Short mmCIF file of C-alpha atoms and ligand atoms in Angstrom, two decimals:
data_model
loop_
_atom_site.label_atom_id
_atom_site.label_comp_id
_atom_site.label_asym_id
_atom_site.label_seq_id
_atom_site.Cartn_x
_atom_site.Cartn_y
_atom_site.Cartn_z
CA MET K 161 -6.12 -25.65 -18.23
CA ILE K 162 -3.02 -23.83 -16.95
CA THR K 163 0.31 -25.82 -17.31
CA MET K 164 3.98 -24.89 -16.67
CA GLU K 165 4.14 -23.42 -20.24
CA ASP K 166 1.77 -20.70 -19.14
CA ILE K 167 3.91 -19.74 -16.11
CA ILE K 168 6.33 -16.89 -16.92
CA ARG K 169 9.75 -17.04 -15.35
CA GLU K 170 11.96 -14.48 -13.65
CA GLY K 171 13.26 -11.93 -16.13
CA HIS K 172 9.88 -11.49 -17.58
CA PRO K 173 8.90 -7.74 -17.08
CA THR K 174 5.32 -8.55 -16.00
CA LEU K 175 6.62 -10.04 -12.75
CA ARG K 176 8.05 -6.59 -11.85
CA LYS K 177 4.82 -4.62 -12.54
CA VAL K 178 2.28 -3.48 -10.01
CA ALA K 179 -0.92 -5.35 -11.11
CA GLU K 180 -4.15 -3.54 -11.69
CA GLU K 181 -7.14 -3.79 -9.47
CA VAL K 182 -9.94 -5.90 -10.71
CA PRO K 183 -13.21 -3.98 -11.11
CA ILE K 184 -15.91 -5.49 -8.91
CA PRO K 185 -18.36 -7.03 -9.76
CA ALA K 186 -15.84 -9.18 -11.57
CA LEU K 187 -16.41 -9.93 -15.26
CA GLU K 188 -17.10 -13.49 -16.16
CA LYS K 189 -13.62 -13.61 -17.90
CA ASP K 190 -11.71 -12.64 -14.79
CA LYS K 191 -13.75 -15.09 -12.69
CA GLU K 192 -12.81 -17.88 -15.29
CA THR K 193 -9.17 -17.00 -15.05
CA LEU K 194 -9.26 -17.19 -11.21
CA VAL K 195 -11.02 -20.56 -11.24
CA LYS K 196 -8.31 -21.81 -13.74
CA MET K 197 -5.60 -20.61 -11.32
CA LEU K 198 -7.18 -22.42 -8.30
CA ASP K 199 -7.57 -25.58 -10.48
CA TYR K 200 -3.77 -25.29 -11.32
CA VAL K 201 -2.87 -25.43 -7.66
CA LYS K 202 -5.19 -28.11 -6.91
CA ASN K 203 -4.28 -30.35 -9.94
CA SER K 204 -0.59 -29.79 -9.34
CA GLN K 205 -0.99 -31.33 -5.86
CA ASP K 206 -2.67 -34.42 -7.36
CA PRO K 207 0.26 -36.89 -8.05
CA GLU K 208 -1.47 -38.34 -11.16
CA LYS K 209 -2.32 -34.97 -12.69
CA SER K 210 0.93 -33.61 -11.82
CA GLU K 211 2.85 -36.38 -13.51
CA LYS K 212 0.48 -36.55 -16.54
CA TYR K 213 0.72 -32.78 -17.23
CA GLY K 214 4.10 -32.15 -15.91
CA LEU K 215 2.86 -29.64 -13.21
CA ARG K 216 5.28 -28.48 -10.53
CA PRO K 217 3.28 -28.90 -7.25
CA GLY K 218 2.41 -25.51 -5.99
CA ILE K 219 0.43 -24.10 -3.05
CA GLY K 220 -0.27 -20.64 -4.52
CA LEU K 221 -0.43 -18.72 -7.75
CA ALA K 222 -0.79 -15.01 -8.62
CA ALA K 223 -2.32 -13.82 -11.96
CA PRO K 224 0.93 -11.98 -13.03
CA GLN K 225 2.66 -15.35 -13.00
CA ILE K 226 0.43 -16.34 -16.05
CA ASN K 227 1.22 -12.97 -17.57
CA ILE K 228 -2.03 -11.48 -16.46
CA SER K 229 -1.31 -8.18 -14.65
CA LYS K 230 -4.34 -8.13 -12.41
CA ARG K 231 -4.89 -8.39 -8.70
CA MET K 232 -5.96 -12.10 -8.34
CA ILE K 233 -4.58 -14.97 -6.25
CA ALA K 234 -5.30 -18.68 -5.71
CA ILE K 235 -4.06 -20.66 -2.76
CA HIS K 236 -4.56 -24.42 -1.84
CA VAL K 237 -2.95 -25.72 1.24
CA VAL K 238 -3.59 -28.92 3.02
CA ASP K 239 -2.55 -28.52 6.67
CA GLU K 240 -1.06 -31.17 9.10
CA LYS K 241 -4.52 -32.25 10.11
CA GLY K 242 -5.40 -32.91 6.37
CA GLU K 243 -7.75 -30.04 6.32
CA GLN K 244 -7.95 -28.17 3.01
CA HIS K 245 -7.76 -24.36 2.79
CA SER K 246 -8.69 -23.03 -0.66
CA TYR K 247 -8.81 -19.30 -1.51
CA ALA K 248 -9.52 -17.64 -4.88
CA LEU K 249 -9.57 -13.83 -4.31
CA PHE K 250 -9.67 -10.60 -6.14
CA ASN K 251 -7.92 -7.47 -4.85
CA PRO K 252 -6.49 -8.99 -1.72
CA LYS K 253 -5.07 -6.41 0.73
CA ILE K 254 -3.36 -6.80 4.02
CA VAL K 255 -5.21 -4.50 6.34
CA SER K 256 -3.16 -5.25 9.48
CA HIS K 257 -0.36 -7.51 10.61
CA SER K 258 1.50 -8.65 13.68
CA LEU K 259 4.74 -7.09 14.83
CA GLU K 260 5.91 -10.58 15.17
CA LYS K 261 7.63 -12.19 12.20
CA SER K 262 7.94 -15.72 10.88
CA TYR K 263 9.79 -17.59 8.25
CA LEU K 264 10.13 -21.04 6.70
CA THR K 265 13.41 -22.63 7.84
CA SER K 266 13.87 -24.15 4.42
CA GLY K 267 13.36 -20.81 2.80
CA GLU K 268 11.14 -20.17 -0.20
CA GLY K 269 10.90 -21.03 -3.84
CA CYS K 270 8.65 -19.81 -6.54
CA LEU K 271 6.92 -21.43 -9.50
CA SER K 272 8.41 -18.50 -11.65
CA VAL K 273 11.97 -19.21 -10.43
CA ASP K 274 13.92 -22.18 -11.81
CA ARG K 275 16.77 -22.08 -9.36
CA ALA K 276 17.26 -22.42 -5.56
CA VAL K 277 17.70 -19.11 -3.78
CA PRO K 278 18.88 -19.92 -0.32
CA GLY K 279 18.08 -17.61 2.66
CA ILE K 280 15.56 -16.46 5.21
CA VAL K 281 12.56 -14.69 3.87
CA PRO K 282 11.15 -12.69 6.78
CA ARG K 283 7.24 -12.43 6.75
CA TYR K 284 4.66 -11.18 9.27
CA ALA K 285 3.64 -14.05 11.54
CA ARG K 286 -0.01 -12.98 11.37
CA ILE K 287 -2.05 -10.98 8.94
CA ARG K 288 -5.61 -9.79 8.29
CA VAL K 289 -6.55 -9.69 4.57
CA LYS K 290 -9.69 -8.12 3.00
CA ALA K 291 -10.66 -9.27 -0.55
CA THR K 292 -13.49 -10.30 -2.73
CA ASN K 293 -14.16 -13.81 -3.49
CA LEU K 294 -15.62 -15.70 -6.57
CA GLU K 295 -19.10 -15.29 -5.21
CA GLY K 296 -18.68 -11.50 -5.15
CA GLU K 297 -18.68 -11.37 -1.48
CA GLN K 298 -16.25 -9.18 0.67
CA VAL K 299 -14.23 -11.40 2.91
CA ASP K 300 -12.15 -10.56 5.93
CA ILE K 301 -9.61 -13.36 6.77
CA ARG K 302 -7.23 -13.82 9.61
CA LEU K 303 -4.12 -15.99 8.76
CA LYS K 304 -1.16 -17.48 10.56
CA GLY K 305 1.55 -20.07 9.98
CA LEU K 306 2.20 -21.47 6.44
CA LEU K 307 -1.03 -19.83 5.14
CA ALA K 308 0.10 -16.29 6.25
CA ILE K 309 3.40 -16.83 4.44
CA VAL K 310 1.68 -17.94 1.17
CA PHE K 311 -0.67 -14.96 1.19
CA GLN K 312 2.34 -12.68 1.63
CA HIS K 313 4.19 -14.41 -1.16
CA GLU K 314 1.30 -14.12 -3.56
CA ILE K 315 0.38 -10.50 -2.63
CA ASP K 316 3.97 -9.63 -3.18
CA HIS K 317 3.69 -10.85 -6.78
CA LEU K 318 0.81 -8.29 -7.25
CA ASN K 319 3.25 -5.62 -6.35
CA GLY K 320 6.15 -6.75 -8.51
CA ILE K 321 8.01 -8.22 -5.48
CA MET K 322 9.98 -11.53 -5.62
CA PHE K 323 10.69 -13.57 -2.43
CA TYR K 324 14.46 -13.08 -2.76
CA ASP K 325 13.97 -9.31 -2.63
CA HIS K 326 13.51 -10.02 1.20
CA ILE K 327 16.60 -11.92 1.82
CA ASN K 328 19.40 -10.08 3.62
CA GLU K 329 22.15 -9.89 1.06
CA ALA K 330 25.01 -9.64 3.42
CA ASN K 331 23.86 -12.58 5.54
CA PRO K 332 21.20 -14.62 3.92
CA PHE K 333 20.61 -16.68 7.03
CA GLN K 334 20.32 -13.66 9.44
CA GLU K 335 17.45 -14.53 11.74
CA PRO K 336 14.88 -11.62 11.99
CA GLU K 337 14.26 -10.23 15.45
CA ASN K 338 11.18 -11.49 17.16
CA ALA K 339 10.51 -14.26 14.67
CA ILE K 340 8.85 -17.72 14.66
CA ALA K 341 10.63 -20.41 12.62
CA ILE K 342 8.22 -22.54 10.79
CA ASP K 343 9.43 -26.05 9.90
CA ARG K 344 7.37 -27.67 7.36
C1 UDB S 410 5.01 -22.91 -4.23
N1 UDB S 410 5.68 -24.93 -2.88
O1 UDB S 410 3.96 -23.45 -4.61
F1 UDB S 410 5.67 -25.45 3.61
F2 UDB S 410 3.45 -29.07 1.94
C2 UDB S 410 6.17 -23.74 -3.73
C3 UDB S 410 7.13 -24.22 -4.80
C4 UDB S 410 7.77 -23.02 -5.60
C5 UDB S 410 8.33 -25.03 -4.07
C6 UDB S 410 6.35 -25.15 -5.66
C7 UDB S 410 5.78 -25.00 -1.63
O2 UDB S 410 6.38 -24.18 -0.90
N2 UDB S 410 5.05 -26.02 -1.03
C8 UDB S 410 4.98 -26.46 0.28
C9 UDB S 410 5.35 -25.60 1.32
C10 UDB S 410 5.23 -26.18 2.59
C11 UDB S 410 4.63 -27.23 2.80
C12 UDB S 410 4.08 -28.06 1.83
C13 UDB S 410 4.24 -27.56 0.49
N3 UDB S 410 5.14 -21.62 -4.15
C14 UDB S 410 4.05 -20.86 -4.86
C15 UDB S 410 4.42 -19.73 -5.65
O3 UDB S 410 5.51 -19.66 -6.26
N4 UDB S 410 3.60 -18.82 -5.79
O4 UDB S 410 3.86 -17.69 -6.46
C16 UDB S 410 6.17 -20.81 -3.40
C17 UDB S 410 5.85 -20.84 -1.89
C18 UDB S 410 7.00 -20.26 -1.06
C19 UDB S 410 6.33 -19.74 0.21
C20 UDB S 410 4.86 -19.69 0.07
C21 UDB S 410 4.63 -19.95 -1.44
ZN1 ZN S 411 5.97 -17.10 -6.37
#
């Protein structure tokens, strides 16, 4: 089981590397890692497990964050309707995106960052992602809202990019042109 001890923090060189593509069909070992990553995000949102194991409740995790420099991400988001959106993907790639941007009004944080970094993180409002799932199927997913933001945050980790790299240094709360504000 993945716990906070397995999650590397900013300053660790792996977080700044470009992760390697995972050869498909995925090896059993890579599938196991990805299943564990999805288990982390699910467990961490369960108040009992989060408390028992000291897990910071997360909605997404990228393999480099557990010091595995491979292109794998896990996401688990429960929307306003209570519907669950779970993804465990190999080699996710943004194949197209809207011109419109979006951002979380409360900014972003990261399981690998133990401090608050205030500011607006501009993201694309809508993205289309191609990837391979745990069943070995090619998937083509369209995302918007919080899910689009989480996907971009996790895919950034695969490219060595941290959320605060996107914050305008001179004016952290500079609203991007043509952007939707998302209030969580
Ligand atoms: C998170 N959680 O998991 F909009 F119900 C963050 C942490 C760092 C604060 C734990 C989070 O944003 N939860 C959240 C957001 C909502 C509504 C809601 C819960 N991550 C994952 C991460 O670090 N992955 O690498 C950071 C998020 C910032 C924007 C998207 C991912
Ligand atoms: Zn992160």
